[in-house]
PDB file of C-alpha atoms in Angstrom:
ATOM      1  CA  MET A   1      27.837  -7.418 -20.919  1.00 90.00           C
ATOM      2  CA  LYS A   2      24.154  -7.972 -20.375  1.00 92.00           C
ATOM      3  CA  TYR A   3      22.682 -10.700 -18.604  1.00 88.00           C
ATOM      4  CA  ILE A   4      19.318 -12.678 -18.366  1.00 89.00           C
ATOM      5  CA  LEU A   5      17.885 -14.140 -15.259  1.00 89.00           C
ATOM      6  CA  VAL A   6      15.298 -16.582 -15.283  1.00 89.00           C
ATOM      7  CA  VAL A   7      14.019 -17.324 -12.041  1.00 89.00           C
ATOM      8  CA  PRO A   8      11.880 -20.360 -12.006  1.00 88.00           C
ATOM      9  CA  ASP A   9      10.169 -19.695  -8.582  1.00 85.00           C
ATOM     10  CA  GLY A  10       8.479 -22.681  -7.170  1.00 83.00           C
ATOM     11  CA  MET A  11       8.366 -24.376 -10.326  1.00 88.00           C
ATOM     12  CA  ALA A  12       9.088 -27.693  -9.206  1.00 84.00           C
ATOM     13  CA  ASP A  13       5.739 -27.659  -7.270  1.00 89.00           C
ATOM     14  CA  ASP A  14       5.109 -31.165  -5.383  1.00 91.00           C
ATOM     15  CA  PRO A  15       4.639 -34.364  -6.457  1.00 95.00           C
ATOM     16  CA  LEU A  16       1.347 -35.293  -7.632  1.00 95.00           C
ATOM     17  CA  GLU A  17      -0.586 -38.558  -7.955  1.00 95.00           C
ATOM     18  CA  GLU A  18      -2.003 -38.087 -11.292  1.00 96.00           C
ATOM     19  CA  LEU A  19       1.822 -38.042 -12.370  1.00 96.00           C
ATOM     20  CA  ASP A  20       2.951 -41.606 -10.663  1.00 96.00           C
ATOM     21  CA  GLY A  21       4.336 -39.512  -7.401  1.00 96.00           C
ATOM     22  CA  ARG A  22       6.332 -36.980  -9.770  1.00 96.00           C
ATOM     23  CA  THR A  23       6.315 -33.349  -9.566  1.00 96.00           C
ATOM     24  CA  PRO A  24       5.618 -31.356 -12.596  1.00 94.00           C
ATOM     25  CA  LEU A  25       8.968 -30.379 -13.618  1.00 94.00           C
ATOM     26  CA  GLU A  26       9.965 -34.115 -13.190  1.00 94.00           C
ATOM     27  CA  ALA A  27       7.493 -35.179 -15.527  1.00 95.00           C
ATOM     28  CA  ALA A  28       7.495 -32.135 -18.447  1.00 95.00           C
ATOM     29  CA  ARG A  29       9.416 -32.244 -21.307  1.00 96.00           C
ATOM     30  CA  THR A  30      12.306 -29.713 -20.899  1.00 95.00           C
ATOM     31  CA  PRO A  31      14.832 -30.000 -23.839  1.00 97.00           C
ATOM     32  CA  ARG A  32      16.313 -26.313 -23.693  1.00 95.00           C
ATOM     33  CA  MET A  33      16.724 -26.591 -20.193  1.00 92.00           C
ATOM     34  CA  ASP A  34      18.312 -29.817 -20.477  1.00 95.00           C
ATOM     35  CA  TYR A  35      20.845 -28.733 -22.851  1.00 96.00           C
ATOM     36  CA  LEU A  36      21.544 -25.655 -20.891  1.00 92.00           C
ATOM     37  CA  ALA A  37      22.074 -27.974 -17.731  1.00 92.00           C
ATOM     38  CA  GLU A  38      24.686 -30.274 -19.863  1.00 96.00           C
ATOM     39  CA  HIS A  39      26.522 -27.393 -21.529  1.00 97.00           C
ATOM     40  CA  GLY A  40      26.675 -25.158 -18.822  1.00 94.00           C
ATOM     41  CA  THR A  41      27.594 -24.646 -14.821  1.00 93.00           C
ATOM     42  CA  VAL A  42      25.582 -26.430 -12.495  1.00 92.00           C
ATOM     43  CA  GLY A  43      25.620 -25.686  -8.599  1.00 92.00           C
ATOM     44  CA  MET A  44      23.653 -24.132  -5.673  1.00 91.00           C
ATOM     45  CA  VAL A  45      23.952 -21.074  -4.146  1.00 89.00           C
ATOM     46  CA  ARG A  46      22.424 -19.329  -1.365  1.00 90.00           C
ATOM     47  CA  VAL A  47      20.880 -16.063  -2.400  1.00 90.00           C
ATOM     48  CA  THR A  48      19.294 -15.329   0.986  1.00 91.00           C
ATOM     49  CA  PRO A  49      20.740 -14.974   4.786  1.00 91.00           C
ATOM     50  CA  GLU A  50      19.648 -17.621   6.850  1.00 92.00           C
ATOM     51  CA  SER A  51      18.296 -14.921   9.188  1.00 91.00           C
ATOM     52  CA  ILE A  52      15.947 -14.060   6.172  1.00 89.00           C
ATOM     53  CA  TYR A  53      12.704 -16.504   5.209  1.00 86.00           C
ATOM     54  CA  PRO A  54      13.542 -16.935   1.557  1.00 85.00           C
ATOM     55  CA  GLY A  55      10.609 -15.820  -0.362  1.00 86.00           C
ATOM     56  CA  SER A  56      10.677 -14.663  -3.427  1.00 86.00           C
ATOM     57  CA  ASP A  57      11.250 -11.045  -2.362  1.00 89.00           C
ATOM     58  CA  ALA A  58      14.107 -11.346  -0.446  1.00 91.00           C
ATOM     59  CA  ALA A  59      15.719 -13.626  -3.067  1.00 92.00           C
ATOM     60  CA  ASN A  60      15.248 -11.333  -6.160  1.00 91.00           C
ATOM     61  CA  MET A  61      16.528  -8.148  -4.479  1.00 91.00           C
ATOM     62  CA  SER A  62      19.851 -10.113  -3.541  1.00 93.00           C
ATOM     63  CA  LEU A  63      20.334 -11.344  -7.214  1.00 92.00           C
ATOM     64  CA  LEU A  64      19.607  -7.950  -8.452  1.00 92.00           C
ATOM     65  CA  GLY A  65      22.451  -7.584  -6.507  1.00 92.00           C
ATOM     66  CA  TYR A  66      21.058  -5.488  -3.065  1.00 93.00           C
ATOM     67  CA  ASP A  67      21.848  -7.035   0.383  1.00 94.00           C
ATOM     68  CA  PRO A  68      18.964  -8.096   1.988  1.00 94.00           C
ATOM     69  CA  LEU A  69      20.518  -7.305   5.162  1.00 94.00           C
ATOM     70  CA  GLU A  70      20.910  -3.818   4.480  1.00 93.00           C
ATOM     71  CA  TYR A  71      17.788  -3.315   2.026  1.00 92.00           C
ATOM     72  CA  TYR A  72      15.144  -5.350   2.704  1.00 92.00           C
ATOM     73  CA  THR A  73      12.214  -4.588   5.366  1.00 91.00           C
ATOM     74  CA  GLY A  74       9.409  -6.418   4.062  1.00 92.00           C
ATOM     75  CA  ARG A  75       7.246  -7.532   0.476  1.00 93.00           C
ATOM     76  CA  GLY A  76       4.973  -4.423   1.437  1.00 96.00           C
ATOM     77  CA  PRO A  77       7.437  -1.605   0.741  1.00 95.00           C
ATOM     78  CA  VAL A  78       9.289  -3.766  -2.121  1.00 93.00           C
ATOM     79  CA  GLU A  79       5.507  -4.316  -3.979  1.00 94.00           C
ATOM     80  CA  ALA A  80       5.015  -0.744  -3.152  1.00 96.00           C
ATOM     81  CA  ALA A  81       8.000   0.512  -4.804  1.00 94.00           C
ATOM     82  CA  ALA A  82       7.299  -1.660  -7.870  1.00 92.00           C
ATOM     83  CA  MET A  83       3.964  -0.181  -7.892  1.00 95.00           C
ATOM     84  CA  GLU A  84       5.195   3.367  -7.405  1.00 96.00           C
ATOM     85  CA  VAL A  85       3.218   3.823  -4.531  1.00 97.00           C
ATOM     86  CA  PRO A  86       4.339   7.211  -2.593  1.00 93.00           C
ATOM     87  CA  MET A  87       6.080   6.514   0.998  1.00 95.00           C
ATOM     88  CA  ASP A  88       7.777   8.838   2.970  1.00 94.00           C
ATOM     89  CA  ASP A  89      10.006   7.806   6.142  1.00 93.00           C
ATOM     90  CA  HIS A  90       6.636   7.980   8.541  1.00 94.00           C
ATOM     91  CA  ASP A  91       4.899   5.158   6.249  1.00 97.00           C
ATOM     92  CA  VAL A  92       4.468   1.506   6.616  1.00 98.00           C
ATOM     93  CA  ALA A  93       3.556  -0.443   3.713  1.00 98.00           C
ATOM     94  CA  PHE A  94       1.499  -3.666   4.040  1.00 98.00           C
ATOM     95  CA  ARG A  95       0.664  -6.197   1.167  1.00 97.00           C
ATOM     96  CA  CYS A  96      -2.835  -6.426   1.076  1.00 97.00           C
ATOM     97  CA  SER A  97      -3.822  -9.712  -0.620  1.00 98.00           C
ATOM     98  CA  LEU A  98      -7.678 -10.280  -1.340  1.00 98.00           C
ATOM     99  CA  VAL A  99      -8.198 -13.974  -0.512  1.00 98.00           C
ATOM    100  CA  SER A 100     -10.826 -16.380  -0.317  1.00 98.00           C
ATOM    101  CA  SER A 101     -12.687 -17.569   3.244  1.00 97.00           C
ATOM    102  CA  ASN A 102     -14.818 -19.412   4.525  1.00 96.00           C
ATOM    103  CA  GLY A 103     -14.726 -17.699   8.052  1.00 95.00           C
ATOM    104  CA  SER A 104     -12.455 -20.274   9.523  1.00 97.00           C
ATOM    105  CA  VAL A 105      -9.646 -20.651   7.362  1.00 97.00           C
ATOM    106  CA  ILE A 106      -8.059 -19.031   4.187  1.00 97.00           C
ATOM    107  CA  THR A 107      -9.167 -21.322   1.193  1.00 97.00           C
ATOM    108  CA  ASP A 108      -7.402 -19.677  -1.788  1.00 97.00           C
ATOM    109  CA  TYR A 109      -4.616 -17.145  -1.208  1.00 97.00           C
ATOM    110  CA  SER A 110      -5.259 -15.641  -4.813  1.00 97.00           C
ATOM    111  CA  ALA A 111      -9.153 -15.450  -4.177  1.00 97.00           C
ATOM    112  CA  GLY A 112      -9.413 -17.576  -7.394  1.00 96.00           C
ATOM    113  CA  HIS A 113      -6.965 -15.010  -9.446  1.00 96.00           C
ATOM    114  CA  VAL A 114      -9.572 -12.310  -9.325  1.00 97.00           C
ATOM    115  CA  ASP A 115      -9.739 -10.155 -12.095  1.00 96.00           C
ATOM    116  CA  THR A 116      -8.277  -6.831 -11.834  1.00 97.00           C
ATOM    117  CA  ALA A 117     -10.989  -5.049 -12.690  1.00 97.00           C
ATOM    118  CA  VAL A 118     -13.336  -6.638  -9.979  1.00 97.00           C
ATOM    119  CA  SER A 119     -10.775  -6.604  -7.623  1.00 97.00           C
ATOM    120  CA  ARG A 120     -10.222  -2.691  -7.863  1.00 97.00           C
ATOM    121  CA  SER A 121     -13.937  -2.058  -7.560  1.00 97.00           C
ATOM    122  CA  LEU A 122     -13.731  -4.316  -3.895  1.00 97.00           C
ATOM    123  CA  ILE A 123     -10.763  -2.503  -2.933  1.00 97.00           C
ATOM    124  CA  GLU A 124     -12.428   0.861  -3.494  1.00 96.00           C
ATOM    125  CA  LEU A 125     -15.588  -0.479  -1.709  1.00 96.00           C
ATOM    126  CA  SER A 126     -13.029  -1.462   1.327  1.00 97.00           C
ATOM    127  CA  LYS A 127     -12.177   2.165   1.414  1.00 96.00           C
ATOM    128  CA  LYS A 128     -14.653   2.703   4.180  1.00 96.00           C
ATOM    129  CA  LEU A 129     -12.928   0.041   6.659  1.00 97.00           C
ATOM    130  CA  LEU A 130      -9.955   2.410   6.821  1.00 96.00           C
ATOM    131  CA  ASN A 131      -8.889   5.314   9.128  1.00 95.00           C
ATOM    132  CA  ARG A 132      -7.321   8.962   7.961  1.00 94.00           C
ATOM    133  CA  ALA A 133      -4.086   7.201   8.454  1.00 96.00           C
ATOM    134  CA  GLN A 134      -4.227   4.430   6.334  1.00 97.00           C
ATOM    135  CA  LYS A 135      -4.545   4.425   2.002  1.00 97.00           C
ATOM    136  CA  PHE A 136      -5.466   1.275  -0.081  1.00 98.00           C
ATOM    137  CA  TYR A 137      -3.428   1.164  -3.575  1.00 97.00           C
ATOM    138  CA  PRO A 138      -5.291  -1.141  -6.113  1.00 97.00           C
ATOM    139  CA  GLY A 139      -2.524  -3.101  -7.690  1.00 96.00           C
ATOM    140  CA  ILE A 140      -2.856  -6.581 -10.136  1.00 97.00           C
ATOM    141  CA  SER A 141      -5.263  -9.348  -9.474  1.00 97.00           C
ATOM    142  CA  TYR A 142      -5.338 -10.348  -5.781  1.00 97.00           C
ATOM    143  CA  ARG A 143      -2.450  -7.913  -4.995  1.00 97.00           C
ATOM    144  CA  HIS A 144      -2.565  -4.682  -3.439  1.00 98.00           C
ATOM    145  CA  ILE A 145      -0.780  -2.346  -0.966  1.00 98.00           C
ATOM    146  CA  MET A 146      -1.736  -0.495   2.380  1.00 98.00           C
ATOM    147  CA  THR A 147       0.047   2.169   3.611  1.00 98.00           C
ATOM    148  CA  TRP A 148      -0.120   3.563   7.221  1.00 98.00           C
ATOM    149  CA  THR A 149       1.255   6.683   8.404  1.00 97.00           C
ATOM    150  CA  ASP A 150       3.265   6.127  12.021  1.00 96.00           C
ATOM    151  CA  GLY A 151       1.929   2.284  11.135  1.00 96.00           C
ATOM    152  CA  PRO A 152       3.379  -0.454  13.019  1.00 95.00           C
ATOM    153  CA  ILE A 153       6.252  -2.285  12.508  1.00 93.00           C
ATOM    154  CA  ASP A 154       6.581  -4.742  15.870  1.00 94.00           C
ATOM    155  CA  VAL A 155       3.609  -6.797  14.687  1.00 96.00           C
ATOM    156  CA  LEU A 156       3.608 -10.543  13.561  1.00 96.00           C
ATOM    157  CA  THR A 157       1.905 -10.885  10.040  1.00 97.00           C
ATOM    158  CA  HIS A 158       1.245 -14.170   8.279  1.00 96.00           C
ATOM    159  CA  ALA A 159       2.004 -14.605   4.352  1.00 95.00           C
ATOM    160  CA  PRO A 160      -1.719 -16.421   2.967  1.00 96.00           C
ATOM    161  CA  HIS A 161       0.098 -18.410   0.793  1.00 94.00           C
ATOM    162  CA  GLU A 162       1.938 -20.197   3.280  1.00 92.00           C
ATOM    163  CA  ASN A 163      -1.161 -20.726   5.902  1.00 94.00           C
ATOM    164  CA  MET A 164      -4.013 -21.624   3.774  1.00 91.00           C
ATOM    165  CA  ASP A 165      -6.598 -23.997   5.474  1.00 88.00           C
ATOM    166  CA  ARG A 166      -4.609 -23.286   8.908  1.00 93.00           C
ATOM    167  CA  SER A 167      -7.329 -21.636  11.795  1.00 96.00           C
ATOM    168  CA  ILE A 168      -7.655 -18.134  10.912  1.00 97.00           C
ATOM    169  CA  GLN A 169      -7.555 -17.436  14.973  1.00 96.00           C
ATOM    170  CA  GLU A 170      -3.952 -18.987  14.698  1.00 97.00           C
ATOM    171  CA  ILE A 171      -2.380 -16.745  12.239  1.00 97.00           C
ATOM    172  CA  LEU A 172      -4.072 -13.380  12.905  1.00 98.00           C
ATOM    173  CA  PRO A 173      -1.573 -10.281  13.240  1.00 98.00           C
ATOM    174  CA  THR A 174      -0.002 -10.017  16.824  1.00 97.00           C
ATOM    175  CA  GLY A 175       1.704  -7.042  18.384  1.00 96.00           C
ATOM    176  CA  ASP A 176       1.403  -3.555  17.871  1.00 96.00           C
ATOM    177  CA  GLY A 177      -1.404  -2.354  15.810  1.00 96.00           C
ATOM    178  CA  GLU A 178      -3.627  -5.943  15.900  1.00 96.00           C
ATOM    179  CA  SER A 179      -6.741  -4.313  16.856  1.00 97.00           C
ATOM    180  CA  PHE A 180      -6.810  -2.532  14.051  1.00 97.00           C
ATOM    181  CA  LEU A 181      -5.590  -5.120  11.451  1.00 98.00           C
ATOM    182  CA  ARG A 182      -7.638  -7.997  13.064  1.00 98.00           C
ATOM    183  CA  GLY A 183     -10.623  -5.623  12.572  1.00 97.00           C
ATOM    184  CA  LEU A 184      -9.389  -4.859   8.866  1.00 98.00           C
ATOM    185  CA  ILE A 185      -9.546  -8.787   8.465  1.00 98.00           C
ATOM    186  CA  TRP A 186     -13.123  -9.541   9.812  1.00 98.00           C
ATOM    187  CA  ASP A 187     -14.608  -6.284   8.748  1.00 98.00           C
ATOM    188  CA  SER A 188     -13.960  -7.116   4.798  1.00 98.00           C
ATOM    189  CA  LEU A 189     -15.109 -10.460   5.399  1.00 98.00           C
ATOM    190  CA  GLU A 190     -18.381  -9.098   6.548  1.00 97.00           C
ATOM    191  CA  LEU A 191     -18.254  -6.040   3.974  1.00 97.00           C
ATOM    192  CA  LEU A 192     -17.161  -8.532   1.042  1.00 98.00           C
ATOM    193  CA  ASN A 193     -19.092 -11.511   1.205  1.00 96.00           C
ATOM    194  CA  ASP A 194     -22.289 -10.013   0.644  1.00 94.00           C
ATOM    195  CA  HIS A 195     -21.102  -8.365  -2.555  1.00 96.00           C
ATOM    196  CA  PRO A 196     -23.131  -9.342  -5.713  1.00 96.00           C
ATOM    197  CA  TYR A 197     -19.709 -10.626  -7.086  1.00 96.00           C
ATOM    198  CA  ASN A 198     -18.628 -13.046  -4.311  1.00 97.00           C
ATOM    199  CA  ARG A 199     -22.678 -14.339  -3.792  1.00 96.00           C
ATOM    200  CA  GLN A 200     -22.426 -15.433  -7.446  1.00 96.00           C
ATOM    201  CA  ARG A 201     -18.682 -16.890  -7.115  1.00 96.00           C
ATOM    202  CA  ILE A 202     -19.968 -18.689  -3.942  1.00 95.00           C
ATOM    203  CA  GLY A 203     -22.995 -20.240  -5.533  1.00 95.00           C
ATOM    204  CA  ASP A 204     -20.928 -21.290  -8.512  1.00 96.00           C
ATOM    205  CA  GLY A 205     -18.963 -23.124  -5.872  1.00 95.00           C
ATOM    206  CA  LEU A 206     -15.735 -20.977  -7.294  1.00 96.00           C
ATOM    207  CA  SER A 207     -13.346 -19.087  -4.778  1.00 96.00           C
ATOM    208  CA  PRO A 208     -14.787 -15.634  -3.628  1.00 97.00           C
ATOM    209  CA  ALA A 209     -12.706 -12.525  -3.156  1.00 98.00           C
ATOM    210  CA  ASN A 210     -13.770 -11.956   0.251  1.00 97.00           C
ATOM    211  CA  MET A 211     -11.688 -11.022   2.682  1.00 98.00           C
ATOM    212  CA  LEU A 212      -8.605  -8.772   2.938  1.00 98.00           C
ATOM    213  CA  TRP A 213      -5.091  -9.896   4.399  1.00 98.00           C
ATOM    214  CA  PRO A 214      -2.634  -7.473   5.259  1.00 98.00           C
ATOM    215  CA  TRP A 215       0.803  -8.625   5.947  1.00 97.00           C
ATOM    216  CA  GLY A 216       4.654  -8.069   5.205  1.00 95.00           C
ATOM    217  CA  GLN A 217       5.122  -4.703   6.384  1.00 97.00           C
ATOM    218  CA  GLY A 218       7.927  -2.378   6.203  1.00 96.00           C
ATOM    219  CA  ARG A 219       9.316   1.018   5.721  1.00 95.00           C
ATOM    220  CA  LYS A 220      10.417   1.896   2.372  1.00 91.00           C
TER     221      LYS A 220
END
C-alpha cells in the first residue's frame, strides 16, 4: 500500500486585518480539503515528544517513522543529510541561514528569498571567515550548511524565523564555541553588507542577504 503525506506546515498563518480578522486558511476556498474532512477521519495527534520543540524537522522525522528521541540531534544534520553533505562522527553540522539585518535585529529570516545563484556567491565569499575546522556547503536560496570538525554541541542557538525583530544581542549563541559563532555573525555583516548586490537591495528598500546565522547544530 502507498501513502501520500501532505504536510501543510504553517498554512493557517496569522489572522490578518485585511481579511477581517481571519487567517488566510479561513478565507481560502478549499473544496477538496473540505471534501476530505467531510468524508475522512479527522482528529489530532502529537507527532513530537513534549521534550522536543515541534519544528518541521523533528515533526517530519516522526511522520516518516523515525523516533525523534532516538534519531533527532538538530536541524543542521537533518538538512545536511538531505544535501548529501559528507559527515563523520567528529563533525557537527549547523544550519547556516543567510538573513537580513540592520545590525540591531534580524529583519527577514529568508533575506527576501534570495536567489540561489546569488546566495552561493555570497557563501563562497564568506569562506574567508572560516578556520580550517569549518566548511560551508551552499544550498538553496537562504538555506546553507556549515560543518565543524570536533565542533560544539553544548551551545544555545536560536532559529532566525522564530526571532525576527528581537535584539540580536539577546539571541547570540551562548555556550561552547560562542566566540567563533558570534564572530562569524558580526564579521559576515561587515563583509556582506557592502557587497554590490546588497547595496543595491538596500538602496531599493528590499531585504539584503547581509548576515550569516548559524543554528540548529547536531551530529549525524
